[in-house]
PDB file of C-alpha atoms in Angstrom:
ATOM      1  CA  UNK A   1       2.703   2.667  -9.113  1.00  0.00           C
ATOM      2  CA  UNK A   2      -0.516   3.033 -11.297  1.00  0.00           C
ATOM      3  CA  UNK A   3      -1.686   6.646 -11.812  1.00  0.00           C
ATOM      4  CA  UNK A   4      -5.400   6.211 -12.173  1.00  0.00           C
ATOM      5  CA  UNK A   5      -6.267   9.883 -13.001  1.00  0.00           C
ATOM      6  CA  UNK A   6      -3.972  11.431 -15.905  1.00  0.00           C
ATOM      7  CA  UNK A   7      -5.254  14.268 -18.757  1.00  0.00           C
ATOM      8  CA  UNK A   8      -3.493  14.155 -22.113  1.00  0.00           C
ATOM      9  CA  UNK A   9      -3.708  17.356 -23.720  1.00  0.00           C
ATOM     10  CA  UNK A  10      -2.206  16.715 -26.977  1.00  0.00           C
ATOM     11  CA  UNK A  11      -2.192  19.607 -29.652  1.00  0.00           C
ATOM     12  CA  UNK A  12      -2.231  17.590 -32.358  1.00  0.00           C
ATOM     13  CA  UNK A  13      -5.952  17.056 -31.938  1.00  0.00           C
ATOM     14  CA  UNK A  14      -8.461  20.061 -31.659  1.00  0.00           C
ATOM     15  CA  UNK A  15      -9.825  20.988 -27.829  1.00  0.00           C
ATOM     16  CA  UNK A  16     -13.026  22.690 -26.995  1.00  0.00           C
ATOM     17  CA  UNK A  17     -13.099  25.647 -24.396  1.00  0.00           C
ATOM     18  CA  UNK A  18     -14.912  25.135 -21.669  1.00  0.00           C
ATOM     19  CA  UNK A  19     -16.828  28.354 -19.899  1.00  0.00           C
ATOM     20  CA  UNK A  20     -14.224  30.160 -21.492  1.00  0.00           C
ATOM     21  CA  UNK A  21     -11.144  28.490 -20.744  1.00  0.00           C
ATOM     22  CA  UNK A  22      -8.773  26.558 -23.009  1.00  0.00           C
ATOM     23  CA  UNK A  23      -5.833  24.989 -21.187  1.00  0.00           C
ATOM     24  CA  UNK A  24      -2.282  24.647 -22.452  1.00  0.00           C
ATOM     25  CA  UNK A  25      -0.969  21.347 -24.167  1.00  0.00           C
ATOM     26  CA  UNK A  26       0.241  18.356 -21.804  1.00  0.00           C
ATOM     27  CA  UNK A  27       1.406  15.517 -23.735  1.00  0.00           C
ATOM     28  CA  UNK A  28       2.841  12.101 -22.672  1.00  0.00           C
ATOM     29  CA  UNK A  29       6.466  13.373 -22.957  1.00  0.00           C
ATOM     30  CA  UNK A  30       5.195  16.192 -20.834  1.00  0.00           C
ATOM     31  CA  UNK A  31       3.536  13.648 -18.478  1.00  0.00           C
ATOM     32  CA  UNK A  32       6.707  11.587 -18.234  1.00  0.00           C
ATOM     33  CA  UNK A  33       9.005  14.254 -17.309  1.00  0.00           C
ATOM     34  CA  UNK A  34       6.924  15.160 -14.737  1.00  0.00           C
ATOM     35  CA  UNK A  35       6.545  11.765 -12.841  1.00  0.00           C
ATOM     36  CA  UNK A  36      10.437  10.483 -13.672  1.00  0.00           C
ATOM     37  CA  UNK A  37      11.226  10.206 -10.292  1.00  0.00           C
ATOM     38  CA  UNK A  38       8.447   7.713  -9.749  1.00  0.00           C
ATOM     39  CA  UNK A  39       8.079   4.452 -11.510  1.00  0.00           C
ATOM     40  CA  UNK A  40       4.728   4.503 -13.408  1.00  0.00           C
ATOM     41  CA  UNK A  41       4.062   1.674 -15.314  1.00  0.00           C
ATOM     42  CA  UNK A  42       0.426   1.807 -15.975  1.00  0.00           C
ATOM     43  CA  UNK A  43      -2.481   4.294 -15.344  1.00  0.00           C
ATOM     44  CA  UNK A  44      -6.022   5.546 -16.603  1.00  0.00           C
ATOM     45  CA  UNK A  45      -6.293   8.203 -19.449  1.00  0.00           C
ATOM     46  CA  UNK A  46      -9.424  10.184 -18.513  1.00  0.00           C
ATOM     47  CA  UNK A  47     -11.552  12.766 -21.217  1.00  0.00           C
ATOM     48  CA  UNK A  48     -11.628  16.215 -20.031  1.00  0.00           C
ATOM     49  CA  UNK A  49     -14.521  18.437 -21.112  1.00  0.00           C
ATOM     50  CA  UNK A  50     -12.176  20.118 -23.430  1.00  0.00           C
ATOM     51  CA  UNK A  51     -12.166  16.873 -25.498  1.00  0.00           C
ATOM     52  CA  UNK A  52     -15.942  16.660 -25.811  1.00  0.00           C
ATOM     53  CA  UNK A  53     -16.724  13.169 -27.288  1.00  0.00           C
ATOM     54  CA  UNK A  54     -14.179  12.863 -29.523  1.00  0.00           C
ATOM     55  CA  UNK A  55     -12.211   9.692 -29.276  1.00  0.00           C
ATOM     56  CA  UNK A  56      -9.222   9.858 -31.643  1.00  0.00           C
ATOM     57  CA  UNK A  57      -6.829  11.648 -29.377  1.00  0.00           C
ATOM     58  CA  UNK A  58      -7.818   8.802 -26.847  1.00  0.00           C
ATOM     59  CA  UNK A  59      -7.132   5.977 -29.127  1.00  0.00           C
ATOM     60  CA  UNK A  60      -3.995   7.540 -30.168  1.00  0.00           C
ATOM     61  CA  UNK A  61      -2.957   8.238 -26.267  1.00  0.00           C
ATOM     62  CA  UNK A  62      -3.444   4.586 -25.455  1.00  0.00           C
ATOM     63  CA  UNK A  63      -1.668   3.105 -28.626  1.00  0.00           C
ATOM     64  CA  UNK A  64       1.286   5.520 -27.496  1.00  0.00           C
ATOM     65  CA  UNK A  65       1.654   4.424 -23.930  1.00  0.00           C
ATOM     66  CA  UNK A  66       1.117   1.011 -24.589  1.00  0.00           C
ATOM     67  CA  UNK A  67       0.518  -2.118 -22.420  1.00  0.00           C
ATOM     68  CA  UNK A  68      -1.037  -1.617 -18.696  1.00  0.00           C
ATOM     69  CA  UNK A  69      -2.745   1.500 -19.815  1.00  0.00           C
ATOM     70  CA  UNK A  70      -6.735   2.002 -19.721  1.00  0.00           C
ATOM     71  CA  UNK A  71      -9.232   5.112 -21.424  1.00  0.00           C
ATOM     72  CA  UNK A  72     -11.886   6.432 -19.720  1.00  0.00           C
ATOM     73  CA  UNK A  73     -14.324   8.539 -22.184  1.00  0.00           C
ATOM     74  CA  UNK A  74     -16.921  10.820 -22.491  1.00  0.00           C
ATOM     75  CA  UNK A  75     -18.954   8.935 -24.996  1.00  0.00           C
ATOM     76  CA  UNK A  76     -22.410  10.751 -26.617  1.00  0.00           C
ATOM     77  CA  UNK A  77     -25.543   9.151 -25.186  1.00  0.00           C
ATOM     78  CA  UNK A  78     -26.364   7.649 -28.872  1.00  0.00           C
ATOM     79  CA  UNK A  79     -22.988   5.456 -29.476  1.00  0.00           C
ATOM     80  CA  UNK A  80     -23.399   2.510 -30.921  1.00  0.00           C
ATOM     81  CA  UNK A  81     -22.675  -0.897 -29.480  1.00  0.00           C
ATOM     82  CA  UNK A  82     -19.975  -1.454 -32.273  1.00  0.00           C
ATOM     83  CA  UNK A  83     -18.485   1.769 -31.319  1.00  0.00           C
ATOM     84  CA  UNK A  84     -18.124   0.376 -27.754  1.00  0.00           C
ATOM     85  CA  UNK A  85     -16.687  -2.640 -28.624  1.00  0.00           C
ATOM     86  CA  UNK A  86     -14.277  -0.905 -31.060  1.00  0.00           C
ATOM     87  CA  UNK A  87     -13.148   1.636 -27.973  1.00  0.00           C
ATOM     88  CA  UNK A  88     -13.093  -1.741 -25.744  1.00  0.00           C
ATOM     89  CA  UNK A  89     -10.483  -2.992 -28.136  1.00  0.00           C
ATOM     90  CA  UNK A  90      -8.652   0.144 -27.868  1.00  0.00           C
ATOM     91  CA  UNK A  91      -8.119  -0.348 -24.261  1.00  0.00           C
ATOM     92  CA  UNK A  92     -10.969   1.806 -22.976  1.00  0.00           C
ATOM     93  CA  UNK A  93     -12.603   0.282 -19.823  1.00  0.00           C
ATOM     94  CA  UNK A  94     -15.153   3.119 -18.089  1.00  0.00           C
ATOM     95  CA  UNK A  95     -17.650   5.555 -19.126  1.00  0.00           C
ATOM     96  CA  UNK A  96     -16.893   9.459 -17.478  1.00  0.00           C
ATOM     97  CA  UNK A  97     -20.146  11.442 -16.611  1.00  0.00           C
ATOM     98  CA  UNK A  98     -18.764  14.980 -16.204  1.00  0.00           C
ATOM     99  CA  UNK A  99     -21.360  16.641 -14.306  1.00  0.00           C
ATOM    100  CA  UNK A 100     -19.368  19.443 -12.775  1.00  0.00           C
ATOM    101  CA  UNK A 101     -18.328  21.033 -15.972  1.00  0.00           C
ATOM    102  CA  UNK A 102     -20.233  19.303 -18.841  1.00  0.00           C
ATOM    103  CA  UNK A 103     -23.506  18.148 -17.466  1.00  0.00           C
ATOM    104  CA  UNK A 104     -25.896  15.991 -19.551  1.00  0.00           C
ATOM    105  CA  UNK A 105     -29.007  13.653 -20.007  1.00  0.00           C
ATOM    106  CA  UNK A 106     -28.891  11.583 -16.887  1.00  0.00           C
ATOM    107  CA  UNK A 107     -31.160   9.547 -18.101  1.00  0.00           C
ATOM    108  CA  UNK A 108     -29.872   8.975 -21.352  1.00  0.00           C
ATOM    109  CA  UNK A 109     -26.164   8.615 -19.635  1.00  0.00           C
ATOM    110  CA  UNK A 110     -27.899   6.057 -17.461  1.00  0.00           C
ATOM    111  CA  UNK A 111     -29.108   4.135 -20.160  1.00  0.00           C
ATOM    112  CA  UNK A 112     -25.303   4.119 -21.859  1.00  0.00           C
ATOM    113  CA  UNK A 113     -23.514   2.869 -18.600  1.00  0.00           C
ATOM    114  CA  UNK A 114     -26.075   0.228 -18.628  1.00  0.00           C
ATOM    115  CA  UNK A 115     -25.725  -0.918 -22.030  1.00  0.00           C
ATOM    116  CA  UNK A 116     -21.858  -0.259 -21.516  1.00  0.00           C
ATOM    117  CA  UNK A 117     -21.606  -2.616 -18.796  1.00  0.00           C
ATOM    118  CA  UNK A 118     -23.906  -5.122 -20.422  1.00  0.00           C
ATOM    119  CA  UNK A 119     -21.106  -5.065 -23.585  1.00  0.00           C
ATOM    120  CA  UNK A 120     -18.096  -4.575 -21.937  1.00  0.00           C
ATOM    121  CA  UNK A 121     -18.015  -4.770 -18.456  1.00  0.00           C
ATOM    122  CA  UNK A 122     -17.219  -0.782 -18.245  1.00  0.00           C
ATOM    123  CA  UNK A 123     -18.120   1.095 -14.995  1.00  0.00           C
ATOM    124  CA  UNK A 124     -18.746   4.517 -14.827  1.00  0.00           C
ATOM    125  CA  UNK A 125     -16.861   7.108 -13.213  1.00  0.00           C
ATOM    126  CA  UNK A 126     -18.230  10.496 -11.449  1.00  0.00           C
ATOM    127  CA  UNK A 127     -16.929  14.256 -11.779  1.00  0.00           C
ATOM    128  CA  UNK A 128     -19.115  15.978  -9.428  1.00  0.00           C
ATOM    129  CA  UNK A 129     -19.540  18.490  -6.949  1.00  0.00           C
ATOM    130  CA  UNK A 130     -20.322  16.401  -3.657  1.00  0.00           C
ATOM    131  CA  UNK A 131     -23.534  18.608  -2.744  1.00  0.00           C
ATOM    132  CA  UNK A 132     -25.166  16.769  -6.007  1.00  0.00           C
ATOM    133  CA  UNK A 133     -24.384  13.541  -4.680  1.00  0.00           C
ATOM    134  CA  UNK A 134     -27.793  12.856  -2.584  1.00  0.00           C
ATOM    135  CA  UNK A 135     -29.753  13.904  -5.559  1.00  0.00           C
ATOM    136  CA  UNK A 136     -28.625  11.573  -8.055  1.00  0.00           C
ATOM    137  CA  UNK A 137     -29.594   8.764  -5.750  1.00  0.00           C
ATOM    138  CA  UNK A 138     -32.042   7.280  -8.285  1.00  0.00           C
ATOM    139  CA  UNK A 139     -29.043   6.902 -10.853  1.00  0.00           C
ATOM    140  CA  UNK A 140     -26.860   5.993  -8.601  1.00  0.00           C
ATOM    141  CA  UNK A 141     -28.475   2.768  -7.676  1.00  0.00           C
ATOM    142  CA  UNK A 142     -28.960   1.812 -11.068  1.00  0.00           C
ATOM    143  CA  UNK A 143     -25.199   1.858 -11.847  1.00  0.00           C
ATOM    144  CA  UNK A 144     -23.653  -1.673 -11.578  1.00  0.00           C
ATOM    145  CA  UNK A 145     -19.925  -0.270 -10.706  1.00  0.00           C
ATOM    146  CA  UNK A 146     -19.172   3.116  -9.625  1.00  0.00           C
ATOM    147  CA  UNK A 147     -15.892   5.529  -9.045  1.00  0.00           C
ATOM    148  CA  UNK A 148     -15.970   9.140  -7.538  1.00  0.00           C
ATOM    149  CA  UNK A 149     -13.333  11.738  -8.883  1.00  0.00           C
ATOM    150  CA  UNK A 150     -11.503  13.506  -6.191  1.00  0.00           C
ATOM    151  CA  UNK A 151     -12.908  12.224  -3.284  1.00  0.00           C
ATOM    152  CA  UNK A 152     -16.549  14.002  -4.132  1.00  0.00           C
ATOM    153  CA  UNK A 153     -14.757  17.533  -3.922  1.00  0.00           C
ATOM    154  CA  UNK A 154     -15.870  18.772  -0.577  1.00  0.00           C
ATOM    155  CA  UNK A 155     -16.238  17.698   3.147  1.00  0.00           C
ATOM    156  CA  UNK A 156     -20.287  18.342   2.513  1.00  0.00           C
ATOM    157  CA  UNK A 157     -20.580  15.039   0.602  1.00  0.00           C
ATOM    158  CA  UNK A 158     -18.418  12.789   3.005  1.00  0.00           C
ATOM    159  CA  UNK A 159     -20.879  10.915   4.935  1.00  0.00           C
ATOM    160  CA  UNK A 160     -22.864  10.166   1.441  1.00  0.00           C
ATOM    161  CA  UNK A 161     -19.624   8.972   0.278  1.00  0.00           C
ATOM    162  CA  UNK A 162     -18.817   6.854   2.927  1.00  0.00           C
ATOM    163  CA  UNK A 163     -21.798   4.979   2.636  1.00  0.00           C
ATOM    164  CA  UNK A 164     -21.306   4.561  -1.017  1.00  0.00           C
ATOM    165  CA  UNK A 165     -17.635   3.292  -0.079  1.00  0.00           C
ATOM    166  CA  UNK A 166     -19.354   0.882   2.133  1.00  0.00           C
ATOM    167  CA  UNK A 167     -22.106  -0.460  -0.863  1.00  0.00           C
ATOM    168  CA  UNK A 168     -18.449  -1.077  -3.155  1.00  0.00           C
ATOM    169  CA  UNK A 169     -18.042   1.986  -4.676  1.00  0.00           C
ATOM    170  CA  UNK A 170     -14.406   3.562  -5.530  1.00  0.00           C
ATOM    171  CA  UNK A 171     -12.889   6.712  -4.891  1.00  0.00           C
ATOM    172  CA  UNK A 172     -10.202   8.925  -6.369  1.00  0.00           C
ATOM    173  CA  UNK A 173      -7.311   9.883  -4.290  1.00  0.00           C
ATOM    174  CA  UNK A 174      -6.882  12.560  -6.508  1.00  0.00           C
ATOM    175  CA  UNK A 175      -7.226  16.406  -7.253  1.00  0.00           C
ATOM    176  CA  UNK A 176      -5.905  17.374  -3.500  1.00  0.00           C
ATOM    177  CA  UNK A 177      -5.680  21.018  -4.985  1.00  0.00           C
ATOM    178  CA  UNK A 178      -9.075  21.477  -6.157  1.00  0.00           C
ATOM    179  CA  UNK A 179     -10.713  20.065  -3.204  1.00  0.00           C
ATOM    180  CA  UNK A 180     -12.261  21.885  -0.036  1.00  0.00           C
ATOM    181  CA  UNK A 181     -11.898  19.181   2.337  1.00  0.00           C
ATOM    182  CA  UNK A 182      -9.376  17.920   5.103  1.00  0.00           C
ATOM    183  CA  UNK A 183      -7.629  15.657   2.913  1.00  0.00           C
ATOM    184  CA  UNK A 184      -6.011  13.815   5.243  1.00  0.00           C
ATOM    185  CA  UNK A 185      -9.449  12.743   7.238  1.00  0.00           C
ATOM    186  CA  UNK A 186     -11.251  12.227   4.373  1.00  0.00           C
ATOM    187  CA  UNK A 187      -8.678   9.430   3.340  1.00  0.00           C
ATOM    188  CA  UNK A 188      -8.326   7.825   6.626  1.00  0.00           C
ATOM    189  CA  UNK A 189     -12.259   7.678   6.715  1.00  0.00           C
ATOM    190  CA  UNK A 190     -12.808   6.199   3.421  1.00  0.00           C
ATOM    191  CA  UNK A 191      -9.482   3.849   3.887  1.00  0.00           C
ATOM    192  CA  UNK A 192     -11.099   2.400   7.281  1.00  0.00           C
ATOM    193  CA  UNK A 193     -14.440   1.779   5.621  1.00  0.00           C
ATOM    194  CA  UNK A 194     -12.944  -0.191   2.787  1.00  0.00           C
ATOM    195  CA  UNK A 195      -9.209  -0.589   1.984  1.00  0.00           C
ATOM    196  CA  UNK A 196      -9.874  -1.472  -1.379  1.00  0.00           C
ATOM    197  CA  UNK A 197     -12.060   1.622  -2.059  1.00  0.00           C
ATOM    198  CA  UNK A 198      -8.978   4.404  -2.638  1.00  0.00           C
ATOM    199  CA  UNK A 199      -6.814   4.592  -6.190  1.00  0.00           C
ATOM    200  CA  UNK A 200      -4.142   7.098  -6.369  1.00  0.00           C
ATOM    201  CA  UNK A 201      -4.148   9.776  -9.452  1.00  0.00           C
ATOM    202  CA  UNK A 202      -1.980  12.595 -10.068  1.00  0.00           C
ATOM    203  CA  UNK A 203      -5.068  14.653 -12.089  1.00  0.00           C
ATOM    204  CA  UNK A 204      -2.186  16.125 -14.129  1.00  0.00           C
ATOM    205  CA  UNK A 205      -1.761  18.645 -15.355  1.00  0.00           C
ATOM    206  CA  UNK A 206      -4.362  20.102 -13.217  1.00  0.00           C
ATOM    207  CA  UNK A 207      -6.248  22.412 -15.197  1.00  0.00           C
ATOM    208  CA  UNK A 208      -8.048  25.117 -13.144  1.00  0.00           C
ATOM    209  CA  UNK A 209      -6.866  23.615  -9.935  1.00  0.00           C
ATOM    210  CA  UNK A 210      -5.771  25.451  -7.115  1.00  0.00           C
ATOM    211  CA  UNK A 211      -2.091  23.535  -7.384  1.00  0.00           C
ATOM    212  CA  UNK A 212      -1.106  20.648  -9.597  1.00  0.00           C
ATOM    213  CA  UNK A 213      -0.136  17.175  -8.324  1.00  0.00           C
ATOM    214  CA  UNK A 214       2.787  17.636  -5.602  1.00  0.00           C
ATOM    215  CA  UNK A 215       5.122  14.767  -4.702  1.00  0.00           C
ATOM    216  CA  UNK A 216       4.430  15.618  -1.244  1.00  0.00           C
ATOM    217  CA  UNK A 217       0.704  14.425  -1.892  1.00  0.00           C
ATOM    218  CA  UNK A 218       2.027  10.702  -1.655  1.00  0.00           C
ATOM    219  CA  UNK A 219       3.166  11.452   1.632  1.00  0.00           C
ATOM    220  CA  UNK A 220      -0.489  12.582   2.851  1.00  0.00           C
ATOM    221  CA  UNK A 221      -1.566   9.178   1.214  1.00  0.00           C
ATOM    222  CA  UNK A 222       0.942   7.165   3.228  1.00  0.00           C
ATOM    223  CA  UNK A 223       0.101   8.985   6.727  1.00  0.00           C
ATOM    224  CA  UNK A 224      -3.445   8.036   5.607  1.00  0.00           C
ATOM    225  CA  UNK A 225      -3.245   4.711   4.753  1.00  0.00           C
ATOM    226  CA  UNK A 226      -0.321   3.228   6.473  1.00  0.00           C
ATOM    227  CA  UNK A 227       0.883  -0.493   5.521  1.00  0.00           C
ATOM    228  CA  UNK A 228      -1.675  -0.655   2.739  1.00  0.00           C
ATOM    229  CA  UNK A 229       0.243   2.131   0.606  1.00  0.00           C
ATOM    230  CA  UNK A 230       0.522  -0.584  -2.318  1.00  0.00           C
ATOM    231  CA  UNK A 231      -3.074  -0.984  -2.521  1.00  0.00           C
ATOM    232  CA  UNK A 232      -3.706   2.530  -3.014  1.00  0.00           C
ATOM    233  CA  UNK A 233      -0.809   3.321  -5.271  1.00  0.00           C
ATOM    234  CA  UNK A 234      -1.230   0.199  -7.424  1.00  0.00           C
ATOM    235  CA  UNK A 235      -3.516  -2.746  -6.610  1.00  0.00           C
ATOM    236  CA  UNK A 236      -6.875  -1.475  -5.991  1.00  0.00           C
ATOM    237  CA  UNK A 237      -6.956   0.290  -9.465  1.00  0.00           C
ATOM    238  CA  UNK A 238      -5.107  -2.364 -11.535  1.00  0.00           C
ATOM    239  CA  UNK A 239      -7.897  -4.765 -10.167  1.00  0.00           C
ATOM    240  CA  UNK A 240     -10.996  -2.106 -10.607  1.00  0.00           C
ATOM    241  CA  UNK A 241      -9.754  -1.876 -14.161  1.00  0.00           C
ATOM    242  CA  UNK A 242      -9.837  -5.577 -14.945  1.00  0.00           C
ATOM    243  CA  UNK A 243      -5.594  -5.662 -14.996  1.00  0.00           C
ATOM    244  CA  UNK A 244      -3.490  -8.453 -13.676  1.00  0.00           C
ATOM    245  CA  UNK A 245      -2.482  -7.586  -9.941  1.00  0.00           C
ATOM    246  CA  UNK A 246       1.086  -7.758  -9.670  1.00  0.00           C
ATOM    247  CA  UNK A 247       2.585 -10.436  -7.100  1.00  0.00           C
ATOM    248  CA  UNK A 248       4.682  -8.965  -4.474  1.00  0.00           C
ATOM    249  CA  UNK A 249       6.681 -10.289  -1.590  1.00  0.00           C
ATOM    250  CA  UNK A 250       7.770  -8.472   1.485  1.00  0.00           C
ATOM    251  CA  UNK A 251      10.876  -8.771   3.158  1.00  0.00           C
ATOM    252  CA  UNK A 252      11.256  -8.177   7.042  1.00  0.00           C
ATOM    253  CA  UNK A 253      13.571  -5.605   7.575  1.00  0.00           C
ATOM    254  CA  UNK A 254      14.848  -7.100  10.535  1.00  0.00           C
ATOM    255  CA  UNK A 255      14.979 -10.827  10.231  1.00  0.00           C
ATOM    256  CA  UNK A 256      15.736 -12.960  13.038  1.00  0.00           C
ATOM    257  CA  UNK A 257      19.062 -14.175  12.504  1.00  0.00           C
ATOM    258  CA  UNK A 258      19.942 -18.263  12.590  1.00  0.00           C
ATOM    259  CA  UNK A 259      21.426 -19.732  15.768  1.00  0.00           C
ATOM    260  CA  UNK A 260      25.052 -19.807  15.423  1.00  0.00           C
ATOM    261  CA  UNK A 261      26.535 -23.543  14.935  1.00  0.00           C
ATOM    262  CA  UNK A 262      30.186 -23.964  15.729  1.00  0.00           C
ATOM    263  CA  UNK A 263      32.262 -25.316  12.959  1.00  0.00           C
ATOM    264  CA  UNK A 264      33.659 -29.009  12.936  1.00  0.00           C
ATOM    265  CA  UNK A 265      36.899 -28.919  14.560  1.00  0.00           C
ATOM    266  CA  UNK A 266      39.884 -30.127  12.462  1.00  0.00           C
ATOM    267  CA  UNK A 267      41.789 -31.551  15.177  1.00  0.00           C
ATOM    268  CA  UNK A 268      41.386 -35.250  16.405  1.00  0.00           C
ATOM    269  CA  UNK A 269      37.812 -35.479  18.746  1.00  0.00           C
ATOM    270  CA  UNK A 270      38.014 -35.686  22.392  1.00  0.00           C
ATOM    271  CA  UNK A 271      37.257 -39.161  23.560  1.00  0.00           C
ATOM    272  CA  UNK A 272      34.508 -39.391  26.012  1.00  0.00           C
ATOM    273  CA  UNK A 273      35.203 -40.791  29.420  1.00  0.00           C
ATOM    274  CA  UNK A 274      33.192 -42.837  31.670  1.00  0.00           C
ATOM    275  CA  UNK A 275      31.837 -40.961  34.760  1.00  0.00           C
ATOM    276  CA  UNK A 276      34.106 -43.168  37.056  1.00  0.00           C
ATOM    277  CA  UNK A 277      36.764 -41.853  35.636  1.00  0.00           C
ATOM    278  CA  UNK A 278      35.977 -38.080  35.777  1.00  0.00           C
ATOM    279  CA  UNK A 279      38.236 -36.267  38.095  1.00  0.00           C
ATOM    280  CA  UNK A 280      36.899 -35.571  41.692  1.00  0.00           C
ATOM    281  CA  UNK A 281      36.912 -31.999  42.989  1.00  0.00           C
ATOM    282  CA  UNK A 282      38.213 -31.574  46.136  1.00  0.00           C
ATOM    283  CA  UNK A 283      35.912 -31.409  49.122  1.00  0.00           C
ATOM    284  CA  UNK A 284      35.739 -27.975  50.509  1.00  0.00           C
ATOM    285  CA  UNK A 285      36.420 -29.055  54.293  1.00  0.00           C
ATOM    286  CA  UNK A 286      39.753 -31.437  54.813  1.00  0.00           C
ATOM    287  CA  UNK A 287      38.793 -33.824  57.733  1.00  0.00           C
ATOM    288  CA  UNK A 288      41.564 -33.823  60.571  1.00  0.00           C
ATOM    289  CA  UNK A 289      43.618 -36.831  61.013  1.00  0.00           C
ATOM    290  CA  UNK A 290      43.081 -39.821  63.175  1.00  0.00           C
ATOM    291  CA  UNK A 291      44.463 -40.214  66.292  1.00  0.00           C
ATOM    292  CA  UNK A 292      44.657 -43.684  67.520  1.00  0.00           C
ATOM    293  CA  UNK A 293      44.026 -44.874  71.054  1.00  0.00           C
ATOM    294  CA  UNK A 294      46.959 -45.840  73.204  1.00  0.00           C
ATOM    295  CA  UNK A 295      47.922 -46.473  76.715  1.00  0.00           C
ATOM    296  CA  UNK A 296      46.500 -43.834  79.094  1.00  0.00           C
ATOM    297  CA  UNK A 297      48.874 -41.552  80.567  1.00  0.00           C
ATOM    298  CA  UNK A 298      49.577 -41.578  84.718  1.00  0.00           C
ATOM    299  CA  UNK A 299      48.469 -38.540  86.501  1.00  0.00           C
ATOM    300  CA  UNK A 300      51.634 -35.895  87.316  1.00  0.00           C
ATOM    301  CA  UNK A 301      51.572 -36.728  90.477  1.00  0.00           C
ATOM    302  CA  UNK A 302      51.919 -40.066  90.421  1.00  0.00           C
ATOM    303  CA  UNK A 303      54.818 -39.900  87.657  1.00  0.00           C
ATOM    304  CA  UNK A 304      56.865 -37.558  90.270  1.00  0.00           C
ATOM    305  CA  UNK A 305      56.831 -40.291  93.056  1.00  0.00           C
ATOM    306  CA  UNK A 306      57.420 -43.193  90.812  1.00  0.00           C
ATOM    307  CA  UNK A 307      60.702 -41.202  89.633  1.00  0.00           C
ATOM    308  CA  UNK A 308      61.838 -40.498  93.624  1.00  0.00           C
ATOM    309  CA  UNK A 309      61.558 -44.398  94.050  1.00  0.00           C
ATOM    310  CA  UNK A 310      63.786 -45.063  91.097  1.00  0.00           C
ATOM    311  CA  UNK A 311      66.422 -42.804  91.967  1.00  0.00           C
ATOM    312  CA  UNK A 312      66.084 -42.340  95.658  1.00  0.00           C
TER     313      UNK A 312
END
């Protein structure tokens, strides 16, 4: 299982208040305890507004998590090419534009995104209220690849979001506790347009969300995408972040059993008989015995006259 949206809040590194809010720590150990019932073997650690453009915490997290994990970072618009490549070697694979909480220079961010794509093939992830998606059309059309966090946040953006999905955008199936939409319906519509679009993310620890990730959220996804659940929980994100997609084989839960073959007998085999030697079945109707013809008997009157003449 690949968790494509995780926040790590390590108290060893300073955090920045956002709108007067500072979250509680949420370490890698906390994350592993929370997700221990799931087989998580990779994911994407996403920079939050509380971490600004600092990269030290992200490098430390990726080093501790190890193989299969990538980073999604907030980066200053003036970051050098050397800094981008250094982060790439550390495991960073995408830029995040936090337009809901952080804002920023849209033109400068767009130029940074184009440069990062040219240097390292990084894509852009947008955290944005869906109502703003349409107004960003001039920017979005310039971005080579794009992912939308938390399904765009609201039903208002769904028609435009589906248009982006049809053009190749990815969508995080995450943050169900912070959106104002019919999650199941939105998931079904996105999956119908493109089965490779959705990528599961726990969004843990779910700061400022109405509720954090719940195990039952996986059931909501399963109901929406059916047999493509493995794509949403793992394959789509692995492919998008440039990681090897796992080979998997599916076993038929009700396989067809082979036909029964009689075991060879240990006794001597029965010799074949010719057809003429086979016993014939008795006929259904037995024939009557044949009566051979003899001399006809004389009539009764003639026999009586003959007896009188003989004996007087």
